[in-house]
Each structure stands twice: as structure tokens, then as C-alpha cells.
């Protein structure tokens, strides 16, 4: 049984604490989807969080104040991606990145030289009425695909694509190419075949 739970109140409190310590945090995962939708659509067992590697010291201070200072061993733990928890209920899946000179963000091993576009973490949404920075809609869909779909993926991706498509239908065709913001994608532009399949789940 999974006893971990991150409520909207927990997320807002933690992000505000991080901000008070100068940590430029960005919400990812399932909470990013709900932030983009501007409503909580399901329960969340953890919080995926992106942060600059250079802010790690301040982040640890903030997490320690919140009691989230235990390492939670997880398959695939790496220096840039590991899980912290409070020993009781709160759990954070942390993703550390570094800005590159070309404007992209380095994430992963130096050997692999992986990078992601800065726009991936430029989404805007809200949780419990509080404005937050989060993954973009396109990146949120991409991060929910590329592996065997889980129940949460079957829940999150269709909602995100449906909401994006619904908003785009109210925008004139010429303006769609210029549209920017958290819902700049539609079902037809979900980035992978897996995403398209999920978006058509009934």
C-alpha cells in the first residue's frame, strides 16, 4: 500500500518555501498536468520537481525545514534525479538541470550529453488558486509517454490533450500558429505515437 500523499496545500507550501530560499523550482509530473488544467483531477503520491543544480544547497535547507530530508531509495536513482521524503507522507521526485550557453537545459549524464529545451519548463498554471511555474503542456505529454502506459498516464494525457484541443477550437486558425502559453498544443500535435494513442482513449 502506498501511504505517500502530496496534497495541493502541501505542494503550494513547499514551492513557496523553496521560493523564499531563492530556489527557482518548476513543477513536473502529475501535478504539472493539474496545474495546467488549473484544477486537481486526481490524488498524487508525490511531487515531481525541477530545479537548477546550482540551487541545490538552498533547496536542501528549504527541504530540511519542511522535514523532507530523507533519501528514498528508488530504482534508477542518479545524481541528477533522486527521491526525498519526510519519513511519513510527503515525497518529492527531484530533477536537477543546468542551463547551457545555447539556452537549452542540460539534464542527465555529462557523457550522454542530454539536453531539453528551456521552453519545456516554461509553463504557467495554478494550484489551489496559487500561480505556479510548471512544465509546458507539450513537455508534460511527452513525459507521460515513451514507456508502457500506467493508469495515471491514461488519466492525465487525455485530459490535457482534450483541454488543449477544446481551447484551440475557440481560436481562429490564423492565430493558432501564433498562440503561446500553457495550451499551445492540440491532440493532433501530441509529440509521440504513444501520446496520440492515449489521447484517443475513451
Short mmCIF file of C-alpha atoms in Angstrom, two decimals:
data_model
loop_
_atom_site.label_atom_id
_atom_site.label_comp_id
_atom_site.label_asym_id
_atom_site.label_seq_id
_atom_site.Cartn_x
_atom_site.Cartn_y
_atom_site.Cartn_z
CA UNK A 1 0.00 0.00 0.00
CA UNK A 2 1.30 3.44 -0.89
CA UNK A 3 0.93 5.82 2.06
CA UNK A 4 2.62 8.77 0.41
CA UNK A 5 0.41 11.70 -0.48
CA UNK A 6 1.06 15.25 -1.72
CA UNK A 7 -1.98 17.50 -1.41
CA UNK A 8 -2.41 20.83 -3.17
CA UNK A 9 -1.74 22.53 0.16
CA UNK A 10 1.48 20.53 0.58
CA UNK A 11 2.67 21.47 -2.92
CA UNK A 12 1.96 25.18 -2.55
CA UNK A 13 3.61 25.31 0.89
CA UNK A 14 6.74 23.54 -0.35
CA UNK A 15 7.07 25.64 -3.51
CA UNK A 16 6.60 28.86 -1.54
CA UNK A 17 9.24 27.74 0.97
CA UNK A 18 11.64 26.99 -1.87
CA UNK A 19 10.95 30.40 -3.39
CA UNK A 20 11.68 32.07 -0.06
CA UNK A 21 15.13 30.45 -0.18
CA UNK A 22 15.77 31.60 -3.75
CA UNK A 23 15.15 28.24 -5.42
CA UNK A 24 13.71 28.58 -8.92
CA UNK A 25 11.53 25.47 -8.77
CA UNK A 26 9.33 24.14 -11.57
CA UNK A 27 6.54 21.63 -11.00
CA UNK A 28 6.55 18.48 -13.12
CA UNK A 29 4.73 15.18 -13.44
CA UNK A 30 1.10 14.76 -12.50
CA UNK A 31 0.93 17.98 -10.53
CA UNK A 32 2.15 19.86 -13.62
CA UNK A 33 -0.83 18.46 -15.53
CA UNK A 34 -3.25 19.59 -12.82
CA UNK A 35 -1.52 22.98 -12.64
CA UNK A 36 -2.02 23.42 -16.40
CA UNK A 37 -5.65 22.32 -16.05
CA UNK A 38 -5.96 24.69 -13.05
CA UNK A 39 -7.78 22.06 -11.05
CA UNK A 40 -6.89 18.90 -9.15
CA UNK A 41 -8.18 15.92 -11.10
CA UNK A 42 -6.70 13.05 -9.06
CA UNK A 43 -4.75 12.18 -5.95
CA UNK A 44 -0.95 12.43 -6.11
CA UNK A 45 1.51 10.21 -4.23
CA UNK A 46 4.45 12.55 -4.83
CA UNK A 47 5.61 15.82 -6.36
CA UNK A 48 7.95 15.89 -9.35
CA UNK A 49 10.10 18.97 -9.06
CA UNK A 50 12.67 20.53 -11.41
CA UNK A 51 15.35 22.84 -10.02
CA UNK A 52 18.73 24.26 -11.12
CA UNK A 53 21.62 22.20 -9.80
CA UNK A 54 23.21 25.45 -8.64
CA UNK A 55 20.31 25.91 -6.20
CA UNK A 56 20.82 22.55 -4.50
CA UNK A 57 22.24 23.99 -1.27
CA UNK A 58 19.28 26.34 -0.77
CA UNK A 59 16.92 23.55 -1.78
CA UNK A 60 18.29 21.24 0.91
CA UNK A 61 17.86 23.97 3.52
CA UNK A 62 14.24 24.51 2.50
CA UNK A 63 13.50 20.78 2.38
CA UNK A 64 15.07 20.26 5.80
CA UNK A 65 12.85 22.97 7.26
CA UNK A 66 9.85 21.15 5.77
CA UNK A 67 11.08 17.80 7.12
CA UNK A 68 11.62 16.38 3.62
CA UNK A 69 15.19 15.33 4.31
CA UNK A 70 15.29 11.56 3.93
CA UNK A 71 16.59 9.81 0.83
CA UNK A 72 14.02 7.39 -0.57
CA UNK A 73 15.93 4.64 -2.45
CA UNK A 74 14.37 4.27 -5.89
CA UNK A 75 15.33 2.16 -8.94
CA UNK A 76 17.37 4.26 -11.33
CA UNK A 77 18.46 6.87 -8.78
CA UNK A 78 21.12 9.16 -10.25
CA UNK A 79 22.89 12.32 -9.05
CA UNK A 80 20.54 14.46 -11.13
CA UNK A 81 17.36 12.52 -10.28
CA UNK A 82 16.56 11.10 -6.85
CA UNK A 83 13.70 10.95 -4.38
CA UNK A 84 13.40 12.61 -0.97
CA UNK A 85 10.68 12.14 1.63
CA UNK A 86 9.73 13.05 5.19
CA UNK A 87 9.58 9.50 6.54
CA UNK A 88 5.81 9.67 6.82
CA UNK A 89 3.74 11.03 3.93
CA UNK A 90 5.48 13.65 1.76
CA UNK A 91 7.65 12.55 -1.16
CA UNK A 92 9.48 14.59 -3.83
CA UNK A 93 10.99 13.25 -7.04
CA UNK A 94 13.77 15.75 -7.70
CA UNK A 95 15.17 16.57 -11.16
CA UNK A 96 18.28 18.77 -11.34
CA UNK A 97 19.35 20.60 -14.50
CA UNK A 98 21.99 23.11 -15.64
CA UNK A 99 21.46 25.96 -18.15
CA UNK A 100 23.66 25.73 -21.25
CA UNK A 101 25.10 28.64 -23.29
CA UNK A 102 22.72 27.92 -26.18
CA UNK A 103 19.72 28.43 -23.90
CA UNK A 104 18.82 24.75 -23.55
CA UNK A 105 18.97 22.86 -20.25
CA UNK A 106 21.41 20.04 -19.55
CA UNK A 107 19.75 17.10 -17.79
CA UNK A 108 21.49 13.81 -17.21
CA UNK A 109 24.98 12.41 -17.52
CA UNK A 110 27.78 14.54 -18.92
CA UNK A 111 28.75 11.53 -21.03
CA UNK A 112 25.26 11.24 -22.52
CA UNK A 113 25.14 15.00 -23.14
CA UNK A 114 21.37 15.08 -22.90
CA UNK A 115 19.51 18.39 -23.00
CA UNK A 116 15.94 19.64 -23.01
CA UNK A 117 14.54 22.89 -24.42
CA UNK A 118 14.14 25.72 -21.94
CA UNK A 119 10.51 26.06 -23.07
CA UNK A 120 9.84 22.64 -21.56
CA UNK A 121 9.91 24.24 -18.11
CA UNK A 122 8.22 27.50 -19.08
CA UNK A 123 4.61 26.50 -18.46
CA UNK A 124 2.32 28.53 -16.25
CA UNK A 125 -0.56 27.19 -14.21
CA UNK A 126 -2.14 27.32 -10.79
CA UNK A 127 -2.62 25.00 -7.85
CA UNK A 128 -5.31 25.78 -5.28
CA UNK A 129 -5.54 29.28 -6.71
CA UNK A 130 -1.79 29.93 -6.44
CA UNK A 131 0.11 30.74 -9.65
CA UNK A 132 2.99 28.32 -10.25
CA UNK A 133 5.67 27.61 -12.82
CA UNK A 134 5.33 24.15 -14.34
CA UNK A 135 6.20 22.01 -17.34
CA UNK A 136 4.73 23.14 -20.64
CA UNK A 137 1.73 21.21 -21.93
CA UNK A 138 3.73 19.64 -24.78
CA UNK A 139 6.52 18.54 -22.46
CA UNK A 140 4.03 17.20 -19.89
CA UNK A 141 2.50 15.00 -22.59
CA UNK A 142 5.94 13.86 -23.75
CA UNK A 143 6.95 12.94 -20.19
CA UNK A 144 3.82 10.82 -19.79
CA UNK A 145 4.68 8.69 -22.84
CA UNK A 146 7.60 6.70 -24.21
CA UNK A 147 7.09 3.81 -21.78
CA UNK A 148 4.26 1.33 -21.02
CA UNK A 149 1.25 3.44 -20.01
CA UNK A 150 0.25 3.45 -16.35
CA UNK A 151 -3.20 4.22 -15.01
CA UNK A 152 -2.11 7.77 -14.17
CA UNK A 153 -0.90 8.29 -17.76
CA UNK A 154 -4.23 7.07 -19.11
CA UNK A 155 -5.85 9.61 -16.83
CA UNK A 156 -3.54 12.61 -17.34
CA UNK A 157 -2.77 12.65 -21.06
CA UNK A 158 -6.32 12.53 -22.46
CA UNK A 159 -7.40 15.29 -20.06
CA UNK A 160 -4.52 17.52 -21.07
CA UNK A 161 -4.97 16.93 -24.79
CA UNK A 162 -8.75 17.34 -24.57
CA UNK A 163 -8.47 20.63 -22.70
CA UNK A 164 -5.81 21.90 -25.10
CA UNK A 165 -7.89 20.89 -28.12
CA UNK A 166 -11.02 22.50 -26.67
CA UNK A 167 -9.26 25.80 -26.13
CA UNK A 168 -7.70 25.75 -29.59
CA UNK A 169 -11.10 25.26 -31.25
CA UNK A 170 -12.11 28.69 -29.96
CA UNK A 171 -9.03 30.33 -31.53
CA UNK A 172 -9.10 31.44 -35.21
CA UNK A 173 -6.97 29.21 -37.45
CA UNK A 174 -4.50 32.00 -38.32
CA UNK A 175 -3.97 32.79 -34.65
CA UNK A 176 -3.27 29.19 -33.71
CA UNK A 177 0.19 29.35 -35.27
CA UNK A 178 0.99 32.37 -33.12
CA UNK A 179 -0.61 31.11 -29.92
CA UNK A 180 1.74 30.70 -26.98
CA UNK A 181 1.15 29.70 -23.40
CA UNK A 182 0.34 26.59 -21.39
CA UNK A 183 -2.11 25.23 -24.00
CA UNK A 184 -0.19 25.74 -27.24
CA UNK A 185 -0.76 22.14 -28.36
CA UNK A 186 -3.75 20.18 -29.59
CA UNK A 187 -4.48 16.48 -29.91
CA UNK A 188 -3.05 16.46 -33.44
CA UNK A 189 0.29 17.82 -32.26
CA UNK A 190 0.93 15.49 -29.33
CA UNK A 191 4.58 14.60 -29.93
CA UNK A 192 4.58 10.80 -29.98
CA UNK A 193 2.50 7.88 -31.22
CA UNK A 194 2.02 6.81 -27.59
CA UNK A 195 0.61 10.24 -26.80
CA UNK A 196 -1.79 10.06 -29.73
CA UNK A 197 -2.99 6.65 -28.59
CA UNK A 198 -3.52 7.88 -25.05
CA UNK A 199 -5.32 10.99 -26.26
CA UNK A 200 -7.88 8.79 -28.01
CA UNK A 201 -8.63 6.58 -25.01
CA UNK A 202 -12.32 6.66 -24.08
#
